């Protein structure tokens, strides 16, 4: 199990800039996430939310600035070395291998450090996966595939989870289950950075929200102040 929540910033991002080829996507992103927090990145499509997650993981062609994990600078490290520090990403496209069944998909990522969840602990969070253990990964429903994608990174020992649009396209009952899962992971001591379009869902799970526009963080809203900032959020997010 992850260590109990500690004080101070687990993840600190300063003046993060990123490019895809010639396209300059992030223009000096600044934010931080404390140990044990659930923090969301909110913003319209194209604001740079997914690129921020990929940049933290070193999955972009060029990046500069500072990304520190527990004070350790990672900006010059390759993505496989960053993963070994205890960061895992669950991508929007989920990345389920069609040729593998549920059990094989779950066992595929290597353990990067001690503290990963056992298969039984994953099945406690996602009982559906145990029932579908020998089903082909891509024959699962969309919700089950999302559970599999999250469950797979919980085995690795990573204690900072980057979740990209985990509720997109899912039925409301599955969205609620994902929300309960995020709450359960927080209680276990995981730190979560969540990209979301649905700020109503984000409000049910997050401690704080960073709003992104045009490759920059333009605002930070504590969850307790979300209602008071609803009009501003509607204007920023175009909803």
Tab-separated table of N, CA and C in Angstrom, residues 74-236:
chain	number	residue	atom	x	y	z
A	74	UNK	N	12.868	16.002	-12.787
A	74	UNK	CA	12.682	14.913	-13.757
A	74	UNK	C	12.713	15.393	-15.203
A	75	UNK	N	12.906	16.694	-15.429
A	75	UNK	CA	12.737	17.234	-16.782
A	75	UNK	C	13.721	16.625	-17.780
A	76	UNK	N	14.881	16.169	-17.316
A	76	UNK	CA	15.863	15.594	-18.231
A	76	UNK	C	15.802	14.085	-18.330
A	77	UNK	N	14.829	13.458	-17.652
A	77	UNK	CA	14.759	11.999	-17.630
A	77	UNK	C	13.857	11.460	-18.727
A	78	UNK	N	14.168	10.253	-19.198
A	78	UNK	CA	13.304	9.551	-20.147
A	78	UNK	C	12.068	9.021	-19.419
A	79	UNK	N	11.003	8.744	-20.179
A	79	UNK	CA	9.728	8.367	-19.574
A	79	UNK	C	9.833	7.091	-18.744
A	80	UNK	N	10.657	6.124	-19.166
A	80	UNK	CA	10.763	4.885	-18.383
A	80	UNK	C	11.433	5.133	-17.036
A	81	UNK	N	12.363	6.072	-16.982
A	81	UNK	CA	12.991	6.423	-15.710
A	81	UNK	C	12.021	7.194	-14.814
A	82	UNK	N	11.193	8.046	-15.424
A	82	UNK	CA	10.191	8.789	-14.658
A	82	UNK	C	9.194	7.822	-14.034
A	83	UNK	N	8.772	6.813	-14.796
A	83	UNK	CA	7.818	5.827	-14.276
A	83	UNK	C	8.375	5.111	-13.054
A	84	UNK	N	9.677	4.843	-13.062
A	84	UNK	CA	10.284	4.119	-11.939
A	84	UNK	C	10.328	4.940	-10.665
A	85	UNK	N	10.117	6.250	-10.784
A	85	UNK	CA	10.052	7.094	-9.591
A	85	UNK	C	8.699	6.991	-8.895
A	86	UNK	N	7.748	6.328	-9.557
A	86	UNK	CA	6.448	6.125	-8.922
A	86	UNK	C	5.312	6.933	-9.512
A	87	UNK	N	5.400	7.270	-10.803
A	87	UNK	CA	4.315	7.962	-11.507
A	87	UNK	C	3.763	7.024	-12.567
A	88	UNK	N	2.443	6.955	-12.686
A	88	UNK	CA	1.822	6.139	-13.726
A	88	UNK	C	0.705	6.932	-14.383
A	89	UNK	N	0.536	6.717	-15.685
A	89	UNK	CA	-0.499	7.429	-16.440
A	89	UNK	C	-1.526	6.442	-16.977
A	90	UNK	N	-2.781	6.820	-16.859
A	90	UNK	CA	-3.875	6.074	-17.476
A	90	UNK	C	-4.385	6.941	-18.621
A	91	UNK	N	-4.012	6.614	-19.870
A	91	UNK	CA	-4.320	7.516	-20.990
A	91	UNK	C	-5.790	7.500	-21.369
A	92	UNK	N	-6.203	8.552	-22.037
A	92	UNK	CA	-7.595	8.673	-22.467
A	92	UNK	C	-8.008	7.503	-23.352
A	93	UNK	N	-7.083	7.036	-24.200
A	93	UNK	CA	-7.429	5.942	-25.117
A	93	UNK	C	-7.342	4.568	-24.453
A	94	UNK	N	-6.945	4.535	-23.182
A	94	UNK	CA	-6.931	3.353	-22.312
A	94	UNK	C	-5.829	2.362	-22.642
A	95	UNK	N	-5.530	2.112	-23.899
A	95	UNK	CA	-4.391	1.269	-24.254
A	95	UNK	C	-4.559	-0.191	-23.887
A	96	UNK	N	-5.785	-0.706	-23.977
A	96	UNK	CA	-6.022	-2.126	-23.685
A	96	UNK	C	-5.533	-2.973	-24.869
A	97	UNK	N	-4.812	-4.049	-24.579
A	97	UNK	CA	-4.300	-4.923	-25.641
A	97	UNK	C	-5.364	-5.948	-26.027
A	98	UNK	N	-5.790	-5.899	-27.279
A	98	UNK	CA	-6.886	-6.759	-27.734
A	98	UNK	C	-6.513	-8.232	-27.746
A	99	UNK	N	-5.219	-8.537	-27.911
A	99	UNK	CA	-4.786	-9.940	-27.988
A	99	UNK	C	-4.649	-10.584	-26.614
A	100	UNK	N	-4.816	-9.789	-25.535
A	100	UNK	CA	-4.640	-10.295	-24.181
A	100	UNK	C	-5.964	-10.284	-23.429
A	101	UNK	N	-6.143	-11.262	-22.529
A	101	UNK	CA	-7.346	-11.234	-21.703
A	101	UNK	C	-7.148	-10.284	-20.526
A	102	UNK	N	-8.175	-10.163	-19.691
A	102	UNK	CA	-8.139	-9.200	-18.590
A	102	UNK	C	-6.967	-9.465	-17.659
A	103	UNK	N	-6.776	-10.726	-17.285
A	103	UNK	CA	-5.682	-11.057	-16.372
A	103	UNK	C	-4.328	-10.695	-16.979
A	104	UNK	N	-4.137	-11.005	-18.252
A	104	UNK	CA	-2.857	-10.706	-18.908
A	104	UNK	C	-2.631	-9.203	-19.024
A	105	UNK	N	-3.692	-8.449	-19.304
A	105	UNK	CA	-3.572	-6.991	-19.348
A	105	UNK	C	-3.168	-6.435	-17.974
A	106	UNK	N	-3.773	-6.984	-16.914
A	106	UNK	CA	-3.458	-6.514	-15.567
A	106	UNK	C	-2.013	-6.809	-15.187
A	107	UNK	N	-1.497	-7.947	-15.635
A	107	UNK	CA	-0.150	-8.376	-15.243
A	107	UNK	C	0.939	-7.775	-16.126
A	108	UNK	N	0.548	-7.094	-17.195
A	108	UNK	CA	1.532	-6.647	-18.187
A	108	UNK	C	2.522	-5.600	-17.665
A	109	UNK	N	2.092	-4.504	-17.014
A	109	UNK	CA	3.077	-3.487	-16.621
A	109	UNK	C	3.995	-4.025	-15.522
A	110	UNK	N	5.271	-3.696	-15.575
A	110	UNK	CA	6.185	-4.142	-14.513
A	110	UNK	C	5.961	-3.349	-13.235
A	111	UNK	N	6.290	-3.960	-12.121
A	111	UNK	CA	6.285	-3.228	-10.850
A	111	UNK	C	7.478	-2.282	-10.833
A	112	UNK	N	7.237	-1.031	-10.488
A	112	UNK	CA	8.331	-0.050	-10.485
A	112	UNK	C	8.860	0.198	-9.082
A	113	UNK	N	8.043	-0.095	-8.076
A	113	UNK	CA	8.475	0.064	-6.686
A	113	UNK	C	7.516	-0.710	-5.800
A	114	UNK	N	7.889	-0.897	-4.557
A	114	UNK	CA	7.028	-1.604	-3.615
A	114	UNK	C	5.768	-0.787	-3.352
A	115	UNK	N	4.703	-1.480	-2.958
A	115	UNK	CA	3.486	-0.787	-2.565
A	115	UNK	C	2.332	-0.933	-3.531
A	116	UNK	N	2.524	-1.665	-4.625
A	116	UNK	CA	1.437	-1.858	-5.568
A	116	UNK	C	0.332	-2.722	-4.987
A	117	UNK	N	-0.881	-2.544	-5.507
A	117	UNK	CA	-2.009	-3.336	-5.049
A	117	UNK	C	-1.902	-4.761	-5.578
A	118	UNK	N	-2.350	-5.712	-4.772
A	118	UNK	CA	-2.418	-7.102	-5.222
A	118	UNK	C	-3.612	-7.269	-6.161
A	119	UNK	N	-3.652	-8.384	-6.853
A	119	UNK	CA	-4.790	-8.648	-7.746
A	119	UNK	C	-6.089	-8.658	-6.936
A	120	UNK	N	-6.059	-9.254	-5.750
A	120	UNK	CA	-7.272	-9.318	-4.935
A	120	UNK	C	-7.740	-7.920	-4.523
A	121	UNK	N	-6.802	-7.044	-4.206
A	121	UNK	CA	-7.173	-5.672	-3.845
A	121	UNK	C	-7.772	-4.942	-5.039
A	122	UNK	N	-7.246	-5.206	-6.234
A	122	UNK	CA	-7.813	-4.604	-7.450
A	122	UNK	C	-9.231	-5.122	-7.682
A	123	UNK	N	-9.446	-6.420	-7.434
A	123	UNK	CA	-10.781	-6.993	-7.619
A	123	UNK	C	-11.775	-6.459	-6.585
A	124	UNK	N	-11.281	-6.065	-5.406
A	124	UNK	CA	-12.166	-5.440	-4.423
A	124	UNK	C	-12.677	-4.101	-4.948
A	125	UNK	N	-11.795	-3.359	-5.633
A	125	UNK	CA	-12.195	-2.082	-6.224
A	125	UNK	C	-13.071	-2.279	-7.451
A	126	UNK	N	-12.744	-3.303	-8.249
A	126	UNK	CA	-13.428	-3.535	-9.526
A	126	UNK	C	-13.892	-4.993	-9.622
A	127	UNK	N	-14.985	-5.347	-8.943
A	127	UNK	CA	-15.449	-6.745	-8.979
A	127	UNK	C	-15.727	-7.247	-10.397
A	128	UNK	N	-16.127	-6.339	-11.298
A	128	UNK	CA	-16.414	-6.751	-12.684
A	128	UNK	C	-15.207	-7.420	-13.324
A	129	UNK	N	-14.008	-6.957	-12.989
A	129	UNK	CA	-12.805	-7.495	-13.629
A	129	UNK	C	-12.578	-8.945	-13.243
A	130	UNK	N	-12.890	-9.293	-12.004
A	130	UNK	CA	-12.727	-10.686	-11.579
A	130	UNK	C	-13.682	-11.589	-12.339
A	131	UNK	N	-14.899	-11.090	-12.576
A	131	UNK	CA	-15.895	-11.865	-13.321
A	131	UNK	C	-15.488	-12.047	-14.782
A	132	UNK	N	-14.730	-11.069	-15.315
A	132	UNK	CA	-14.351	-11.107	-16.739
A	132	UNK	C	-12.880	-11.463	-16.937
A	133	UNK	N	-12.284	-12.135	-15.965
A	133	UNK	CA	-10.837	-12.321	-15.913
A	133	UNK	C	-10.255	-12.912	-17.191
A	134	UNK	N	-10.980	-13.814	-17.819
A	134	UNK	CA	-10.436	-14.487	-19.003
A	134	UNK	C	-11.113	-14.020	-20.301
A	135	UNK	N	-11.770	-12.872	-20.214
A	135	UNK	CA	-12.349	-12.272	-21.420
A	135	UNK	C	-11.298	-11.432	-22.130
A	136	UNK	N	-11.398	-11.392	-23.458
A	136	UNK	CA	-10.491	-10.559	-24.242
A	136	UNK	C	-10.691	-9.092	-23.855
A	137	UNK	N	-9.573	-8.365	-23.701
A	137	UNK	CA	-9.624	-7.010	-23.183
A	137	UNK	C	-10.572	-6.089	-23.927
A	138	UNK	N	-10.560	-6.157	-25.254
A	138	UNK	CA	-11.376	-5.218	-26.027
A	138	UNK	C	-12.817	-5.697	-26.181
A	139	UNK	N	-13.164	-6.856	-25.598
A	139	UNK	CA	-14.561	-7.302	-25.618
A	139	UNK	C	-15.307	-6.833	-24.370
A	140	UNK	N	-14.610	-6.118	-23.505
A	140	UNK	CA	-15.259	-5.540	-22.336
A	140	UNK	C	-16.064	-4.310	-22.737
A	141	UNK	N	-17.008	-3.936	-21.894
A	141	UNK	CA	-17.718	-2.672	-22.113
A	141	UNK	C	-16.749	-1.512	-21.906
A	142	UNK	N	-17.174	-0.318	-22.316
A	142	UNK	CA	-16.324	0.859	-22.136
A	142	UNK	C	-15.976	1.087	-20.678
A	143	UNK	N	-16.965	0.901	-19.804
A	143	UNK	CA	-16.716	1.084	-18.378
A	143	UNK	C	-15.743	0.061	-17.835
A	144	UNK	N	-15.894	-1.191	-18.258
A	144	UNK	CA	-14.982	-2.242	-17.800
A	144	UNK	C	-13.570	-2.010	-18.325
A	145	UNK	N	-13.461	-1.511	-19.555
A	145	UNK	CA	-12.131	-1.198	-20.085
A	145	UNK	C	-11.462	-0.089	-19.275
A	146	UNK	N	-12.263	0.901	-18.838
A	146	UNK	CA	-11.693	1.973	-18.018
A	146	UNK	C	-11.239	1.423	-16.667
A	147	UNK	N	-12.027	0.531	-16.076
A	147	UNK	CA	-11.631	-0.111	-14.823
A	147	UNK	C	-10.328	-0.893	-15.004
A	148	UNK	N	-10.216	-1.595	-16.123
A	148	UNK	CA	-9.011	-2.373	-16.407
A	148	UNK	C	-7.803	-1.453	-16.566
A	149	UNK	N	-7.994	-0.338	-17.260
A	149	UNK	CA	-6.882	0.594	-17.482
A	149	UNK	C	-6.396	1.191	-16.167
A	150	UNK	N	-7.329	1.503	-15.250
A	150	UNK	CA	-6.934	2.036	-13.944
A	150	UNK	C	-6.325	0.926	-13.084
A	151	UNK	N	-6.988	-0.237	-13.077
A	151	UNK	CA	-6.490	-1.352	-12.276
A	151	UNK	C	-5.071	-1.742	-12.640
A	152	UNK	N	-4.773	-1.671	-13.914
A	152	UNK	CA	-3.448	-2.084	-14.402
A	152	UNK	C	-2.330	-1.234	-13.805
A	153	UNK	N	-2.548	0.076	-13.649
A	153	UNK	CA	-1.476	0.917	-13.106
A	153	UNK	C	-1.391	0.822	-11.585
A	154	UNK	N	-2.440	0.297	-10.940
A	154	UNK	CA	-2.413	0.184	-9.481
A	154	UNK	C	-1.465	-0.930	-9.031
A	155	UNK	N	-1.172	-1.867	-9.896
A	155	UNK	CA	-0.243	-2.946	-9.561
A	155	UNK	C	1.207	-2.486	-9.510
A	156	UNK	N	1.511	-1.374	-10.171
A	156	UNK	CA	2.912	-1.038	-10.443
A	156	UNK	C	3.664	-0.513	-9.224
A	157	UNK	N	2.945	-0.073	-8.202
A	157	UNK	CA	3.597	0.566	-7.061
A	157	UNK	C	3.666	2.078	-7.185
A	158	UNK	N	3.209	2.625	-8.311
A	158	UNK	CA	3.160	4.088	-8.462
A	158	UNK	C	2.213	4.671	-7.420
A	159	UNK	N	2.621	5.791	-6.809
A	159	UNK	CA	1.736	6.434	-5.843
A	159	UNK	C	1.237	7.797	-6.313
A	160	UNK	N	1.676	8.222	-7.514
A	160	UNK	CA	1.112	9.395	-8.179
A	160	UNK	C	0.468	8.915	-9.464
A	161	UNK	N	-0.849	9.054	-9.554
A	161	UNK	CA	-1.609	8.561	-10.697
A	161	UNK	C	-2.086	9.730	-11.545
A	162	UNK	N	-1.821	9.661	-12.844
A	162	UNK	CA	-2.286	10.662	-13.802
A	162	UNK	C	-3.424	10.029	-14.601
A	163	UNK	N	-4.637	10.519	-14.413
A	163	UNK	CA	-5.818	9.943	-15.050
A	163	UNK	C	-6.358	10.921	-16.082
A	164	UNK	N	-6.389	10.493	-17.342
A	164	UNK	CA	-6.807	11.377	-18.434
A	164	UNK	C	-8.229	11.035	-18.865
A	165	UNK	N	-9.167	11.915	-18.536
A	165	UNK	CA	-10.585	11.778	-18.924
A	165	UNK	C	-11.148	10.395	-18.571
A	166	UNK	N	-11.067	9.969	-17.309
A	166	UNK	CA	-11.506	8.610	-16.980
A	166	UNK	C	-13.007	8.375	-17.118
A	167	UNK	N	-13.821	9.441	-17.182
A	167	UNK	CA	-15.274	9.248	-17.260
A	167	UNK	C	-15.832	9.491	-18.661
A	168	UNK	N	-14.978	9.822	-19.608
A	168	UNK	CA	-15.477	10.210	-20.938
A	168	UNK	C	-16.244	9.072	-21.600
A	169	UNK	N	-17.458	9.370	-22.029
A	169	UNK	CA	-18.264	8.425	-22.777
A	169	UNK	C	-18.880	7.314	-21.958
A	170	UNK	N	-18.808	7.411	-20.628
A	170	UNK	CA	-19.316	6.329	-19.786
A	170	UNK	C	-20.712	6.649	-19.268
A	171	UNK	N	-21.485	5.598	-19.010
A	171	UNK	CA	-22.827	5.751	-18.460
A	171	UNK	C	-22.746	6.338	-17.050
A	172	UNK	N	-23.778	7.086	-16.628
A	172	UNK	CA	-23.744	7.727	-15.306
A	172	UNK	C	-23.455	6.764	-14.161
A	173	UNK	N	-23.982	5.545	-14.215
A	173	UNK	CA	-23.740	4.595	-13.121
A	173	UNK	C	-22.264	4.203	-13.048
A	174	UNK	N	-21.594	4.141	-14.202
A	174	UNK	CA	-20.167	3.809	-14.225
A	174	UNK	C	-19.350	5.014	-13.769
A	175	UNK	N	-19.785	6.217	-14.156
A	175	UNK	CA	-19.111	7.436	-13.693
A	175	UNK	C	-19.120	7.484	-12.163
A	176	UNK	N	-20.255	7.129	-11.573
A	176	UNK	CA	-20.341	7.112	-10.103
A	176	UNK	C	-19.366	6.095	-9.515
A	177	UNK	N	-19.237	4.937	-10.185
A	177	UNK	CA	-18.311	3.918	-9.681
A	177	UNK	C	-16.860	4.407	-9.775
A	178	UNK	N	-16.528	5.089	-10.874
A	178	UNK	CA	-15.176	5.644	-11.016
A	178	UNK	C	-14.932	6.675	-9.906
A	179	UNK	N	-15.950	7.472	-9.607
A	179	UNK	CA	-15.828	8.451	-8.533
A	179	UNK	C	-15.574	7.792	-7.188
A	180	UNK	N	-16.306	6.719	-6.899
A	180	UNK	CA	-16.089	5.989	-5.637
A	180	UNK	C	-14.686	5.394	-5.591
A	181	UNK	N	-14.220	4.921	-6.738
A	181	UNK	CA	-12.880	4.337	-6.803
A	181	UNK	C	-11.815	5.386	-6.507
A	182	UNK	N	-11.960	6.583	-7.097
A	182	UNK	CA	-10.999	7.656	-6.833
A	182	UNK	C	-10.998	7.998	-5.344
A	183	UNK	N	-12.184	8.043	-4.738
A	183	UNK	CA	-12.265	8.293	-3.302
A	183	UNK	C	-11.570	7.211	-2.488
A	184	UNK	N	-11.741	5.958	-2.890
A	184	UNK	CA	-11.103	4.843	-2.185
A	184	UNK	C	-9.588	4.898	-2.336
A	185	UNK	N	-9.116	5.276	-3.516
A	185	UNK	CA	-7.668	5.374	-3.743
A	185	UNK	C	-7.067	6.501	-2.910
A	186	UNK	N	-7.817	7.598	-2.798
A	186	UNK	CA	-7.328	8.707	-1.960
A	186	UNK	C	-7.189	8.248	-0.513
A	187	UNK	N	-8.164	7.503	-0.024
A	187	UNK	CA	-8.099	7.005	1.359
A	187	UNK	C	-6.891	6.090	1.564
A	188	UNK	N	-6.489	5.392	0.517
A	188	UNK	CA	-5.328	4.501	0.602
A	188	UNK	C	-4.007	5.275	0.553
A	189	UNK	N	-4.078	6.574	0.264
A	189	UNK	CA	-2.867	7.376	0.254
A	189	UNK	C	-2.343	7.743	-1.116
A	190	UNK	N	-3.056	7.348	-2.167
A	190	UNK	CA	-2.625	7.728	-3.511
A	190	UNK	C	-2.814	9.229	-3.726
A	191	UNK	N	-1.970	9.795	-4.570
A	191	UNK	CA	-2.093	11.181	-5.030
A	191	UNK	C	-2.541	11.114	-6.483
A	192	UNK	N	-3.529	11.926	-6.847
A	192	UNK	CA	-4.137	11.793	-8.174
A	192	UNK	C	-4.235	13.157	-8.853
A	193	UNK	N	-3.733	13.210	-10.077
A	193	UNK	CA	-3.923	14.368	-10.954
A	193	UNK	C	-4.841	13.927	-12.080
A	194	UNK	N	-5.967	14.608	-12.179
A	194	UNK	CA	-7.076	14.149	-13.006
A	194	UNK	C	-7.402	15.187	-14.069
A	195	UNK	N	-7.412	14.780	-15.326
A	195	UNK	CA	-7.898	15.645	-16.403
A	195	UNK	C	-9.368	15.347	-16.609
A	196	UNK	N	-10.194	16.375	-16.580
A	196	UNK	CA	-11.640	16.186	-16.708
A	196	UNK	C	-12.267	17.297	-17.538
A	197	UNK	N	-13.243	16.933	-18.337
A	197	UNK	CA	-14.110	17.906	-18.990
A	197	UNK	C	-15.338	18.183	-18.116
A	198	UNK	N	-15.749	17.144	-17.376
A	198	UNK	CA	-16.973	17.205	-16.590
A	198	UNK	C	-16.661	17.751	-15.198
A	199	UNK	N	-16.787	19.076	-15.027
A	199	UNK	CA	-16.404	19.640	-13.733
A	199	UNK	C	-17.423	19.299	-12.650
A	200	UNK	N	-18.635	18.886	-13.038
A	200	UNK	CA	-19.594	18.442	-12.019
A	200	UNK	C	-19.111	17.136	-11.389
A	201	UNK	N	-18.551	16.251	-12.212
A	201	UNK	CA	-17.935	15.038	-11.661
A	201	UNK	C	-16.694	15.402	-10.855
A	202	UNK	N	-15.865	16.278	-11.407
A	202	UNK	CA	-14.629	16.666	-10.718
A	202	UNK	C	-14.933	17.206	-9.323
A	203	UNK	N	-16.040	17.929	-9.191
A	203	UNK	CA	-16.395	18.525	-7.897
A	203	UNK	C	-16.685	17.468	-6.840
A	204	UNK	N	-17.046	16.250	-7.265
A	204	UNK	CA	-17.375	15.195	-6.303
A	204	UNK	C	-16.132	14.469	-5.795
A	205	UNK	N	-14.977	14.656	-6.442
A	205	UNK	CA	-13.795	13.871	-6.063
A	205	UNK	C	-12.571	14.702	-5.703
A	206	UNK	N	-12.506	15.965	-6.145
A	206	UNK	CA	-11.241	16.708	-6.077
A	206	UNK	C	-11.183	17.658	-4.886
A	207	UNK	N	-9.952	17.934	-4.470
A	207	UNK	CA	-9.687	18.934	-3.440
A	207	UNK	C	-9.561	20.328	-4.046
A	208	UNK	N	-8.915	20.400	-5.219
A	208	UNK	CA	-8.674	21.685	-5.884
A	208	UNK	C	-8.751	21.488	-7.390
A	209	UNK	N	-8.964	22.606	-8.082
A	209	UNK	CA	-9.089	22.575	-9.546
A	209	UNK	C	-8.201	23.655	-10.149
A	210	UNK	N	-7.380	23.275	-11.112
A	210	UNK	CA	-6.628	24.246	-11.914
A	210	UNK	C	-7.323	24.374	-13.259
A	211	UNK	N	-7.534	25.603	-13.689
A	211	UNK	CA	-8.183	25.866	-14.977
A	211	UNK	C	-7.104	26.239	-15.996
A	212	UNK	N	-7.141	25.562	-17.150
A	212	UNK	CA	-6.163	25.811	-18.202
A	212	UNK	C	-6.806	26.484	-19.408
A	213	UNK	N	-6.087	27.430	-19.987
A	213	UNK	CA	-6.465	28.078	-21.253
A	213	UNK	C	-5.211	28.288	-22.077
A	214	UNK	N	-5.245	27.890	-23.331
A	214	UNK	CA	-4.165	28.154	-24.285
A	214	UNK	C	-2.787	27.772	-23.740
A	215	UNK	N	-2.714	26.603	-23.158
A	215	UNK	CA	-1.421	26.093	-22.726
A	215	UNK	C	-0.869	26.702	-21.464
A	216	UNK	N	-1.744	27.330	-20.659
A	216	UNK	CA	-1.308	27.896	-19.387
A	216	UNK	C	-2.367	27.650	-18.318
A	217	UNK	N	-1.935	27.603	-17.054
A	217	UNK	CA	-2.874	27.587	-15.933
A	217	UNK	C	-3.264	29.029	-15.632
A	218	UNK	N	-4.564	29.305	-15.671
A	218	UNK	CA	-5.033	30.684	-15.510
A	218	UNK	C	-5.770	30.909	-14.194
A	219	UNK	N	-6.097	29.826	-13.485
A	219	UNK	CA	-6.807	30.008	-12.219
A	219	UNK	C	-6.690	28.735	-11.395
A	220	UNK	N	-6.841	28.886	-10.070
A	220	UNK	CA	-6.922	27.749	-9.160
A	220	UNK	C	-8.119	27.976	-8.262
A	221	UNK	N	-8.993	26.975	-8.179
A	221	UNK	CA	-10.218	27.103	-7.391
A	221	UNK	C	-10.285	25.952	-6.394
A	222	UNK	N	-10.240	26.233	-5.096
A	222	UNK	CA	-10.474	25.174	-4.109
A	222	UNK	C	-11.882	24.612	-4.280
A	223	UNK	N	-12.051	23.330	-4.006
A	223	UNK	CA	-13.354	22.715	-4.245
A	223	UNK	C	-14.455	23.397	-3.422
A	224	UNK	N	-14.119	23.854	-2.228
A	224	UNK	CA	-15.113	24.514	-1.372
A	224	UNK	C	-15.624	25.816	-1.986
A	225	UNK	N	-14.861	26.396	-2.927
A	225	UNK	CA	-15.254	27.667	-3.541
A	225	UNK	C	-15.815	27.482	-4.951
A	226	UNK	N	-16.073	26.223	-5.314
A	226	UNK	CA	-16.516	25.954	-6.684
A	226	UNK	C	-17.867	26.607	-6.988
A	227	UNK	N	-18.812	26.468	-6.067
A	227	UNK	CA	-20.140	27.040	-6.311
A	227	UNK	C	-20.064	28.545	-6.530
A	228	UNK	N	-19.224	29.220	-5.745
A	228	UNK	CA	-19.105	30.675	-5.854
A	228	UNK	C	-18.469	31.095	-7.172
A	229	UNK	N	-17.743	30.164	-7.810
A	229	UNK	CA	-17.046	30.482	-9.063
A	229	UNK	C	-17.716	29.847	-10.284
A	230	UNK	N	-18.950	29.383	-10.112
A	230	UNK	CA	-19.595	28.628	-11.185
A	230	UNK	C	-19.788	29.448	-12.451
A	231	UNK	N	-20.176	30.715	-12.312
A	231	UNK	CA	-20.372	31.551	-13.494
A	231	UNK	C	-19.065	31.739	-14.249
A	232	UNK	N	-17.984	31.995	-13.520
A	232	UNK	CA	-16.679	32.147	-14.150
A	232	UNK	C	-16.247	30.857	-14.849
A	233	UNK	N	-16.511	29.722	-14.204
A	233	UNK	CA	-16.147	28.430	-14.806
A	233	UNK	C	-16.925	28.186	-16.101
A	234	UNK	N	-18.204	28.491	-16.069
A	234	UNK	CA	-19.012	28.323	-17.282
A	234	UNK	C	-18.425	29.148	-18.431
A	235	UNK	N	-18.008	30.362	-18.143
A	235	UNK	CA	-17.436	31.205	-19.193
A	235	UNK	C	-16.095	30.654	-19.664
A	236	UNK	N	-15.261	30.193	-18.751
A	236	UNK	CA	-13.960	29.669	-19.132
A	236	UNK	C	-14.052	28.361	-19.914
